[in-house]
């Protein structure tokens, strides 16, 4: 009886860790977290790039979601008015596209269309 009780407790403790985890969706490549951007923040992002006349970066290779940004490309801080969930990222403006980048891995996590 005591052994069954200990096994039950161990099972419950092991399973509660699964409930406490946050589920994060991934892109098709499976490397980058999906970032949800509210429509009003998408508009703010486009307005910011237009108003501040952000100059696009140029690279030999096309920068796409899931790929790393070359080391020579400078990552810009995301302004707070783009939304609180985005401030942990950096961004680049490339080929008329705003790309959100995870600063730790330099991986593109979202293209803002």
PDB file of C-alpha atoms in Angstrom:
ATOM      1  CA  UNK A   1       0.000   0.000   0.000  1.00  0.00           C
ATOM      2  CA  UNK A   2       2.800   2.409   0.891  1.00  0.00           C
ATOM      3  CA  UNK A   3       4.628   1.573  -2.341  1.00  0.00           C
ATOM      4  CA  UNK A   4       1.484   2.318  -4.371  1.00  0.00           C
ATOM      5  CA  UNK A   5       1.111   5.632  -2.545  1.00  0.00           C
ATOM      6  CA  UNK A   6       4.721   6.651  -3.320  1.00  0.00           C
ATOM      7  CA  UNK A   7       4.340   5.685  -6.980  1.00  0.00           C
ATOM      8  CA  UNK A   8       1.125   7.725  -7.180  1.00  0.00           C
ATOM      9  CA  UNK A   9       2.804  10.776  -5.639  1.00  0.00           C
ATOM     10  CA  UNK A  10       5.773  10.462  -8.014  1.00  0.00           C
ATOM     11  CA  UNK A  11       3.402  10.238 -10.993  1.00  0.00           C
ATOM     12  CA  UNK A  12       1.455  13.310  -9.885  1.00  0.00           C
ATOM     13  CA  UNK A  13       4.630  15.332  -9.329  1.00  0.00           C
ATOM     14  CA  UNK A  14       6.006  14.339 -12.726  1.00  0.00           C
ATOM     15  CA  UNK A  15       2.779  15.232 -14.523  1.00  0.00           C
ATOM     16  CA  UNK A  16       2.336  18.655 -12.882  1.00  0.00           C
ATOM     17  CA  UNK A  17       5.487  19.876 -14.618  1.00  0.00           C
ATOM     18  CA  UNK A  18       3.791  19.289 -17.960  1.00  0.00           C
ATOM     19  CA  UNK A  19       0.819  21.436 -16.942  1.00  0.00           C
ATOM     20  CA  UNK A  20       3.073  24.299 -15.872  1.00  0.00           C
ATOM     21  CA  UNK A  21       4.878  24.556 -19.199  1.00  0.00           C
ATOM     22  CA  UNK A  22       3.994  27.219 -21.721  1.00  0.00           C
ATOM     23  CA  UNK A  23       3.131  25.992 -25.177  1.00  0.00           C
ATOM     24  CA  UNK A  24       4.878  27.916 -27.946  1.00  0.00           C
ATOM     25  CA  UNK A  25       4.041  27.326 -31.577  1.00  0.00           C
ATOM     26  CA  UNK A  26       6.842  27.074 -34.105  1.00  0.00           C
ATOM     27  CA  UNK A  27       7.311  28.080 -37.687  1.00  0.00           C
ATOM     28  CA  UNK A  28       7.488  25.540 -40.467  1.00  0.00           C
ATOM     29  CA  UNK A  29      11.232  25.188 -39.961  1.00  0.00           C
ATOM     30  CA  UNK A  30      10.698  24.350 -36.288  1.00  0.00           C
ATOM     31  CA  UNK A  31      13.495  26.658 -35.118  1.00  0.00           C
ATOM     32  CA  UNK A  32      11.826  29.922 -34.201  1.00  0.00           C
ATOM     33  CA  UNK A  33       8.934  30.732 -31.926  1.00  0.00           C
ATOM     34  CA  UNK A  34       5.819  32.090 -33.572  1.00  0.00           C
ATOM     35  CA  UNK A  35       5.147  35.684 -32.601  1.00  0.00           C
ATOM     36  CA  UNK A  36       1.570  36.908 -32.551  1.00  0.00           C
ATOM     37  CA  UNK A  37       1.232  40.577 -33.515  1.00  0.00           C
ATOM     38  CA  UNK A  38      -2.069  42.375 -33.063  1.00  0.00           C
ATOM     39  CA  UNK A  39      -3.310  44.208 -36.203  1.00  0.00           C
ATOM     40  CA  UNK A  40      -3.058  47.651 -34.548  1.00  0.00           C
ATOM     41  CA  UNK A  41       0.603  46.992 -33.711  1.00  0.00           C
ATOM     42  CA  UNK A  42       1.302  45.909 -37.315  1.00  0.00           C
ATOM     43  CA  UNK A  43       0.003  49.316 -38.397  1.00  0.00           C
ATOM     44  CA  UNK A  44       2.202  51.060 -35.821  1.00  0.00           C
ATOM     45  CA  UNK A  45       5.251  49.153 -37.049  1.00  0.00           C
ATOM     46  CA  UNK A  46       4.657  50.154 -40.673  1.00  0.00           C
ATOM     47  CA  UNK A  47       3.984  53.768 -39.643  1.00  0.00           C
ATOM     48  CA  UNK A  48       7.200  53.846 -37.602  1.00  0.00           C
ATOM     49  CA  UNK A  49       9.329  52.576 -40.479  1.00  0.00           C
ATOM     50  CA  UNK A  50       7.753  55.105 -42.857  1.00  0.00           C
ATOM     51  CA  UNK A  51       7.860  58.101 -40.501  1.00  0.00           C
ATOM     52  CA  UNK A  52      11.441  57.482 -39.343  1.00  0.00           C
ATOM     53  CA  UNK A  53      12.602  56.719 -42.897  1.00  0.00           C
ATOM     54  CA  UNK A  54      14.339  53.555 -41.778  1.00  0.00           C
ATOM     55  CA  UNK A  55      16.912  52.567 -44.369  1.00  0.00           C
ATOM     56  CA  UNK A  56      16.753  48.895 -45.368  1.00  0.00           C
ATOM     57  CA  UNK A  57      19.775  46.682 -44.788  1.00  0.00           C
ATOM     58  CA  UNK A  58      21.229  44.897 -47.770  1.00  0.00           C
ATOM     59  CA  UNK A  59      22.624  41.385 -47.659  1.00  0.00           C
ATOM     60  CA  UNK A  60      23.741  38.875 -50.268  1.00  0.00           C
ATOM     61  CA  UNK A  61      21.329  36.224 -49.058  1.00  0.00           C
ATOM     62  CA  UNK A  62      17.611  36.743 -48.602  1.00  0.00           C
ATOM     63  CA  UNK A  63      16.601  36.986 -44.964  1.00  0.00           C
ATOM     64  CA  UNK A  64      13.604  34.784 -44.127  1.00  0.00           C
ATOM     65  CA  UNK A  65      11.770  33.558 -41.040  1.00  0.00           C
ATOM     66  CA  UNK A  66      13.729  30.807 -39.324  1.00  0.00           C
ATOM     67  CA  UNK A  67      17.103  31.846 -40.712  1.00  0.00           C
ATOM     68  CA  UNK A  68      19.873  33.617 -38.816  1.00  0.00           C
ATOM     69  CA  UNK A  69      20.689  37.242 -39.545  1.00  0.00           C
ATOM     70  CA  UNK A  70      24.329  37.728 -40.622  1.00  0.00           C
ATOM     71  CA  UNK A  71      26.627  39.040 -37.864  1.00  0.00           C
ATOM     72  CA  UNK A  72      27.484  42.175 -39.843  1.00  0.00           C
ATOM     73  CA  UNK A  73      23.822  43.307 -39.809  1.00  0.00           C
ATOM     74  CA  UNK A  74      23.048  45.598 -36.888  1.00  0.00           C
ATOM     75  CA  UNK A  75      19.888  44.723 -34.960  1.00  0.00           C
ATOM     76  CA  UNK A  76      17.707  47.650 -33.889  1.00  0.00           C
ATOM     77  CA  UNK A  77      15.806  47.853 -30.587  1.00  0.00           C
ATOM     78  CA  UNK A  78      12.043  47.435 -30.874  1.00  0.00           C
ATOM     79  CA  UNK A  79      10.243  50.612 -29.729  1.00  0.00           C
ATOM     80  CA  UNK A  80       7.866  50.150 -26.779  1.00  0.00           C
ATOM     81  CA  UNK A  81       4.876  51.393 -28.787  1.00  0.00           C
ATOM     82  CA  UNK A  82       5.109  48.302 -31.030  1.00  0.00           C
ATOM     83  CA  UNK A  83       3.535  46.374 -28.164  1.00  0.00           C
ATOM     84  CA  UNK A  84       4.772  45.019 -24.848  1.00  0.00           C
ATOM     85  CA  UNK A  85       5.189  41.461 -26.093  1.00  0.00           C
ATOM     86  CA  UNK A  86       7.647  42.567 -28.798  1.00  0.00           C
ATOM     87  CA  UNK A  87      10.158  44.568 -26.758  1.00  0.00           C
ATOM     88  CA  UNK A  88      12.273  41.478 -26.056  1.00  0.00           C
ATOM     89  CA  UNK A  89      13.049  41.252 -29.788  1.00  0.00           C
ATOM     90  CA  UNK A  90      15.166  43.344 -32.136  1.00  0.00           C
ATOM     91  CA  UNK A  91      14.299  44.175 -35.705  1.00  0.00           C
ATOM     92  CA  UNK A  92      15.780  44.740 -39.117  1.00  0.00           C
ATOM     93  CA  UNK A  93      14.242  46.348 -42.156  1.00  0.00           C
ATOM     94  CA  UNK A  94      15.185  44.407 -45.254  1.00  0.00           C
ATOM     95  CA  UNK A  95      13.687  44.482 -48.733  1.00  0.00           C
ATOM     96  CA  UNK A  96      10.634  46.519 -47.635  1.00  0.00           C
ATOM     97  CA  UNK A  97       9.984  44.000 -44.860  1.00  0.00           C
ATOM     98  CA  UNK A  98      10.282  44.390 -41.113  1.00  0.00           C
ATOM     99  CA  UNK A  99      11.729  41.263 -39.558  1.00  0.00           C
ATOM    100  CA  UNK A 100      11.623  40.552 -35.807  1.00  0.00           C
ATOM    101  CA  UNK A 101      14.784  38.879 -34.572  1.00  0.00           C
ATOM    102  CA  UNK A 102      15.549  36.952 -31.396  1.00  0.00           C
ATOM    103  CA  UNK A 103      18.644  38.831 -30.141  1.00  0.00           C
ATOM    104  CA  UNK A 104      20.117  35.778 -28.400  1.00  0.00           C
ATOM    105  CA  UNK A 105      20.143  33.543 -31.462  1.00  0.00           C
ATOM    106  CA  UNK A 106      19.896  36.246 -34.180  1.00  0.00           C
ATOM    107  CA  UNK A 107      17.143  34.124 -35.739  1.00  0.00           C
ATOM    108  CA  UNK A 108      14.272  35.790 -37.572  1.00  0.00           C
ATOM    109  CA  UNK A 109      11.092  34.883 -35.699  1.00  0.00           C
ATOM    110  CA  UNK A 110       8.478  36.890 -37.612  1.00  0.00           C
ATOM    111  CA  UNK A 111       8.044  38.909 -40.781  1.00  0.00           C
ATOM    112  CA  UNK A 112       5.691  41.825 -40.305  1.00  0.00           C
ATOM    113  CA  UNK A 113       3.567  42.062 -43.419  1.00  0.00           C
TER     114      UNK A 113
END
